[in-house]
mmCIF file of N, CA and C in Angstrom:
data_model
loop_
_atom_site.group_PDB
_atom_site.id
_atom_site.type_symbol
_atom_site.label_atom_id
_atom_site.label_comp_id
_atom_site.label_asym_id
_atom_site.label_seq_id
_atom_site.Cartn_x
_atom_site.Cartn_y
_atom_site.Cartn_z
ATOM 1 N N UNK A 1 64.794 106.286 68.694
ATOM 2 C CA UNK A 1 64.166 105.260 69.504
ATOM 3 C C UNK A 1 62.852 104.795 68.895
ATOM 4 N N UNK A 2 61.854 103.730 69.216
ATOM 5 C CA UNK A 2 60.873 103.426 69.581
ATOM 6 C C UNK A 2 59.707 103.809 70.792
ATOM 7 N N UNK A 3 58.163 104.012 69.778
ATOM 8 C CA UNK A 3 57.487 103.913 71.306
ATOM 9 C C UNK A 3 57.818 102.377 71.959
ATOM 10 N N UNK A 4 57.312 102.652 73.287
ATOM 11 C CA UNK A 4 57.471 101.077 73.809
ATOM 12 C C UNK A 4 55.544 100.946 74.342
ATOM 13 N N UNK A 5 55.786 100.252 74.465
ATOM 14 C CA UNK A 5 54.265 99.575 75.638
ATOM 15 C C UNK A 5 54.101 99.684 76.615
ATOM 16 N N UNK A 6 53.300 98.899 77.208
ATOM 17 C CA UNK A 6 52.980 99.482 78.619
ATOM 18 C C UNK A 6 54.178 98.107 79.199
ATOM 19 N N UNK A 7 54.535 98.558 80.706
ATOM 20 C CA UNK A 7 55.496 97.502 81.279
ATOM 21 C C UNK A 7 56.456 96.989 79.963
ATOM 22 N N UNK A 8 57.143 97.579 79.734
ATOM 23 C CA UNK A 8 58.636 97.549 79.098
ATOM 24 C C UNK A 8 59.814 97.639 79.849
ATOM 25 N N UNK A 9 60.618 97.119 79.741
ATOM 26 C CA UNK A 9 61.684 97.391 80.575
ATOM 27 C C UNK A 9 62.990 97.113 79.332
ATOM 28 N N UNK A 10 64.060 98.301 79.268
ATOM 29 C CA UNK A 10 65.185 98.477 78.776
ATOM 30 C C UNK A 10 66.670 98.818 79.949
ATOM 31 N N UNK A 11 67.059 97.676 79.247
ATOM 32 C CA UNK A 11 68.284 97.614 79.924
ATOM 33 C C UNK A 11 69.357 99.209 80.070
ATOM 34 N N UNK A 12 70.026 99.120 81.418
ATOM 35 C CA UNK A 12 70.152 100.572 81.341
ATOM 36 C C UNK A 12 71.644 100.808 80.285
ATOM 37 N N UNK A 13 71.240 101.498 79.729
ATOM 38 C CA UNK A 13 72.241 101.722 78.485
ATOM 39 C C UNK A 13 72.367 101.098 77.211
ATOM 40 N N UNK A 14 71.219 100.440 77.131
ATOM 41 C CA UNK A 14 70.886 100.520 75.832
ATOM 42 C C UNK A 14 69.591 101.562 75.118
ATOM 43 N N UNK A 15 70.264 101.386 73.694
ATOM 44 C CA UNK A 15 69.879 102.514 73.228
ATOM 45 C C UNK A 15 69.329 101.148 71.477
ATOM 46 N N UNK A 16 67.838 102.198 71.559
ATOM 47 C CA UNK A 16 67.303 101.578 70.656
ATOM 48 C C UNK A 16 66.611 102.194 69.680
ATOM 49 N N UNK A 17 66.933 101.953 68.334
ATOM 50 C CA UNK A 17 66.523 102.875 67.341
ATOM 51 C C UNK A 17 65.774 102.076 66.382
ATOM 52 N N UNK A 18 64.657 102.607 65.021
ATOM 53 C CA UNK A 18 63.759 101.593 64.838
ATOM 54 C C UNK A 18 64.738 100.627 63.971
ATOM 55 N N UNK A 19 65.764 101.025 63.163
ATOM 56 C CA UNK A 19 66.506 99.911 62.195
ATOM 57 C C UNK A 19 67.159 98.749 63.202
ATOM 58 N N UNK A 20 67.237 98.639 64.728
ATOM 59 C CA UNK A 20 68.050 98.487 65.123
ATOM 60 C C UNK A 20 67.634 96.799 64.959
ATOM 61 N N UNK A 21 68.565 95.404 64.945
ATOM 62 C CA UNK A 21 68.276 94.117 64.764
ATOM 63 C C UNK A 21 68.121 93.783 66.017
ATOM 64 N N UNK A 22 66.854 92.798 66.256
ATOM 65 C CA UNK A 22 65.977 92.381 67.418
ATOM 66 C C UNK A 22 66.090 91.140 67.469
ATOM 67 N N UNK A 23 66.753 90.306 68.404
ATOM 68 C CA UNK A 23 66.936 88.630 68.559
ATOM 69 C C UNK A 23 65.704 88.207 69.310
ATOM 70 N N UNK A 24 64.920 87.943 69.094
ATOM 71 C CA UNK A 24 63.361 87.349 69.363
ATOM 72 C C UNK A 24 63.789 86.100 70.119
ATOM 73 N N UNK A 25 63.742 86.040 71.370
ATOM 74 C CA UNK A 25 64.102 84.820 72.164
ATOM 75 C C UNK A 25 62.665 84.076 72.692
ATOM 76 N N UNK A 26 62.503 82.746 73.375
ATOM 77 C CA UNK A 26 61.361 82.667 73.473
ATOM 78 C C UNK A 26 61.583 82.108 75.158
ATOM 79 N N UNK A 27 60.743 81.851 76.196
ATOM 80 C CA UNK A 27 60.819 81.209 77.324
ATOM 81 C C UNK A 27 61.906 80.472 77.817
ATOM 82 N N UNK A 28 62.244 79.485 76.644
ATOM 83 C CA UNK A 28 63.934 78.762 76.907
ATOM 84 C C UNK A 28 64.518 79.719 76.197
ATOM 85 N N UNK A 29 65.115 80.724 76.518
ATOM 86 C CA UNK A 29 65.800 81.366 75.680
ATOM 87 C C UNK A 29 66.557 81.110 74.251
ATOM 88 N N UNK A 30 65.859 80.330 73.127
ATOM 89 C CA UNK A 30 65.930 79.971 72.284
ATOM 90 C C UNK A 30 65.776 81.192 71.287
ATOM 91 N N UNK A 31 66.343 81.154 70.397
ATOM 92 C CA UNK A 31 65.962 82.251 68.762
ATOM 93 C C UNK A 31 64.903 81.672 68.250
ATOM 94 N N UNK A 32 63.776 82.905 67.991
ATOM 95 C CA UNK A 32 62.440 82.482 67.357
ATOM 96 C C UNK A 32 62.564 83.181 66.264
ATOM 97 N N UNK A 33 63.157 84.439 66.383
ATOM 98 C CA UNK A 33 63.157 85.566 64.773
ATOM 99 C C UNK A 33 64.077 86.618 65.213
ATOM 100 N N UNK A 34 64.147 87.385 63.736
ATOM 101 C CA UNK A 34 65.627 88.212 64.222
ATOM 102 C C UNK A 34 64.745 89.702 63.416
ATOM 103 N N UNK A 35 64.259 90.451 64.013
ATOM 104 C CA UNK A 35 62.978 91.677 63.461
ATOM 105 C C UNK A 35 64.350 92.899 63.730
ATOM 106 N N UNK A 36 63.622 93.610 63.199
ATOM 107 C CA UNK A 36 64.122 95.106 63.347
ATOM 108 C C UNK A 36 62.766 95.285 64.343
ATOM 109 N N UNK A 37 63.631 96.663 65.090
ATOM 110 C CA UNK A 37 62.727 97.025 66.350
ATOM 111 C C UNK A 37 61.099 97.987 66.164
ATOM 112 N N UNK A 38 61.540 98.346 65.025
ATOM 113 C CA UNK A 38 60.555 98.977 64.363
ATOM 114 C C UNK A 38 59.026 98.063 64.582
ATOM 115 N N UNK A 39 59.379 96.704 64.055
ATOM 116 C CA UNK A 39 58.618 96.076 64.455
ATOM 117 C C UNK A 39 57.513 95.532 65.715
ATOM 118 N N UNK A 40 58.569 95.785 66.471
ATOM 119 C CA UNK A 40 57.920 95.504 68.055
ATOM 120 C C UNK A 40 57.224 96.994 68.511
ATOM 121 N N UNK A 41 57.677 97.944 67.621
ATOM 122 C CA UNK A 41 57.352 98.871 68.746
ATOM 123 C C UNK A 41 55.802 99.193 69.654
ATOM 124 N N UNK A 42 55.482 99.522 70.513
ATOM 125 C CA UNK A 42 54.027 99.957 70.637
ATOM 126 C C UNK A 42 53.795 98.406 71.751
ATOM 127 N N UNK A 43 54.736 97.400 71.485
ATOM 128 C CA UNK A 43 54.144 96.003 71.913
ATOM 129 C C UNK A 43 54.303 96.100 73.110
ATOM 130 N N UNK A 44 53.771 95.835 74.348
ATOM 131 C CA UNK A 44 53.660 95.714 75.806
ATOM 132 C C UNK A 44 54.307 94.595 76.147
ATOM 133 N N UNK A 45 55.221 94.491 77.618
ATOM 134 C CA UNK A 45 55.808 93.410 78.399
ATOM 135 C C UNK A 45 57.028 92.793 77.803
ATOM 136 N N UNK A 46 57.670 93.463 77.255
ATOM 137 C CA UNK A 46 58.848 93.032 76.827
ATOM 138 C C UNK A 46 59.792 93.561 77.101
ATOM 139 N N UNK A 47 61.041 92.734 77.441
ATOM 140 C CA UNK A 47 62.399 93.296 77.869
ATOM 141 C C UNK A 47 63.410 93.259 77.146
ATOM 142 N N UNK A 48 63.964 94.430 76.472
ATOM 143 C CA UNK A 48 65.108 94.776 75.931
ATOM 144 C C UNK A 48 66.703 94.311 76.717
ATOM 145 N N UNK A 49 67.712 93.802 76.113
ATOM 146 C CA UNK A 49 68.581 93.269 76.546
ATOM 147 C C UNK A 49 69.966 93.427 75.897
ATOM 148 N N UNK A 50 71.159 93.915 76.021
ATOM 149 C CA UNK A 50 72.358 93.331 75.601
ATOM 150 C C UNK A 50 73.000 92.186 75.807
ATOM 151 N N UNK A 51 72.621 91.432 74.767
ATOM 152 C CA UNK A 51 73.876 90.112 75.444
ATOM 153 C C UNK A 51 75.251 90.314 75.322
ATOM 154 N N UNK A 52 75.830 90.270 76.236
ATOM 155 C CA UNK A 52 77.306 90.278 77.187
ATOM 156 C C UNK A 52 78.458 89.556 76.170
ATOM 157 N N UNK A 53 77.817 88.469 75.145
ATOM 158 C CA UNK A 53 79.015 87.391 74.649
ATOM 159 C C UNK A 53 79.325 88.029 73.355
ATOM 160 N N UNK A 54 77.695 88.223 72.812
ATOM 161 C CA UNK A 54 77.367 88.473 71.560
ATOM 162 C C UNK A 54 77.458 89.798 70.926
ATOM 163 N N UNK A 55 76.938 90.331 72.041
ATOM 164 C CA UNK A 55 76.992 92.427 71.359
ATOM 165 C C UNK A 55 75.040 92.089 70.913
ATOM 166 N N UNK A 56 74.523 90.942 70.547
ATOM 167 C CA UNK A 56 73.185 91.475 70.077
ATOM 168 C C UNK A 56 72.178 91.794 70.840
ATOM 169 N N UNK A 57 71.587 93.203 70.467
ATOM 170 C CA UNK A 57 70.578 93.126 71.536
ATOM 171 C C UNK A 57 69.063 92.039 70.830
ATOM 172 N N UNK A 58 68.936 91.773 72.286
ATOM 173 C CA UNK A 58 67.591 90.554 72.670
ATOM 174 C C UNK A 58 66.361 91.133 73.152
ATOM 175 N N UNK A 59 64.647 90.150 72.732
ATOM 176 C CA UNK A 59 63.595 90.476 73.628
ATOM 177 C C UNK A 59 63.412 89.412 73.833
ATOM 178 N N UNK A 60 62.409 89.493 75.131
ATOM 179 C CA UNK A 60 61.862 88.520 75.562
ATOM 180 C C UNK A 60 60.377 88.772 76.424
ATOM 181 N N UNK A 61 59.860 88.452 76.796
ATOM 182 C CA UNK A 61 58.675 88.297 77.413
ATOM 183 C C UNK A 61 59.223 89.321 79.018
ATOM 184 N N UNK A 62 58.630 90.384 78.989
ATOM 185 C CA UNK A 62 58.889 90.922 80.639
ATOM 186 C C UNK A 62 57.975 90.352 81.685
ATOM 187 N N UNK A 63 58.412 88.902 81.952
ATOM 188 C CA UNK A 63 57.706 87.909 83.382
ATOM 189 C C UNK A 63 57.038 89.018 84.517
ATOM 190 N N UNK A 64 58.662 89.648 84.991
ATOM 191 C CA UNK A 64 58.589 90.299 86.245
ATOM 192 C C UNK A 64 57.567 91.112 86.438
ATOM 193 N N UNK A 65 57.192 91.848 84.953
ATOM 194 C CA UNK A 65 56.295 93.044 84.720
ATOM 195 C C UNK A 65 55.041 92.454 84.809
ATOM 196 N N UNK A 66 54.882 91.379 84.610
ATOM 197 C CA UNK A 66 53.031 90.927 84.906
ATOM 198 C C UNK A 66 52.886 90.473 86.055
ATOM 199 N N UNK A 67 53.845 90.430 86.742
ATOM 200 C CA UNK A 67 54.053 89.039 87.919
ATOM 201 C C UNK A 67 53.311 89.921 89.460
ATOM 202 N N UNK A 68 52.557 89.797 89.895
ATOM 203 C CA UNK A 68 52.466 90.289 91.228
ATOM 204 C C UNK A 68 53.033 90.008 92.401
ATOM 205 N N UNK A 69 53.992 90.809 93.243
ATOM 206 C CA UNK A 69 54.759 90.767 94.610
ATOM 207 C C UNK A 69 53.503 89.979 95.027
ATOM 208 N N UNK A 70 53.555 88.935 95.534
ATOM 209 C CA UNK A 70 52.899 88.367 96.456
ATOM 210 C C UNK A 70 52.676 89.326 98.164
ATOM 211 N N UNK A 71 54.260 89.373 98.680
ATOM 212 C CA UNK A 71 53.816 89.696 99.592
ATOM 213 C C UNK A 71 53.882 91.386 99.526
ATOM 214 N N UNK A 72 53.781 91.905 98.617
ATOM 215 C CA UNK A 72 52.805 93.192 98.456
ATOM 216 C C UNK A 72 51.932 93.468 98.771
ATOM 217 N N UNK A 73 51.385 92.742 97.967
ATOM 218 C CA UNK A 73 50.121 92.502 98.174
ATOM 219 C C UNK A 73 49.142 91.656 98.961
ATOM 220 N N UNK A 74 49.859 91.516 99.719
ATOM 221 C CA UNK A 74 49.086 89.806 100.888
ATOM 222 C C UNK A 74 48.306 90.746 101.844
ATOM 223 N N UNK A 75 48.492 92.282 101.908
ATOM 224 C CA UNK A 75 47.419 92.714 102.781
ATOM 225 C C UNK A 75 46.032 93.313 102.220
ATOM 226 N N UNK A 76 46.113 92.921 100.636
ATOM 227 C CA UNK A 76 44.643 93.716 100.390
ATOM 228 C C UNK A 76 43.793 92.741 100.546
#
């Protein structure tokens, strides 16, 4: 595996090792770069992914992980 960052999230059952090939997606889920994971490692807020069509695993920006529950938090 990889260290990961803080707020990471990996899909359950994937398994990630540092050679492993990384599809760098961006907001529109577009291809920005194709890294080995080695690369990312240590990086915060990113979500690991299998795509379903392809077999490749994907990152992307972990939204959810920065995002604050509103109504979580609506009583502090």
């Amino acid at each position: 595996g990889i260290p990961l960052g803080d707020r990471c999230t990996v899909e359950a059952g994937l398994y990630i090792t540092s050679g492993t090939k990384v599809a760098l997606l961006d907001d529109s889920n577009e291809l920005v770069d194709v890294l080995k994971a080695r690369d990312l490692a240590g990086k915060s807020d990113l979500l690991f992914r299998r795509n379903s069509q392809t077999g490749a695993v994907e990152c992307k920006t972990n939204k959810s992980a920065i995002a604050l529950n509103e109504e979580l938090h609506a009583n502090n």
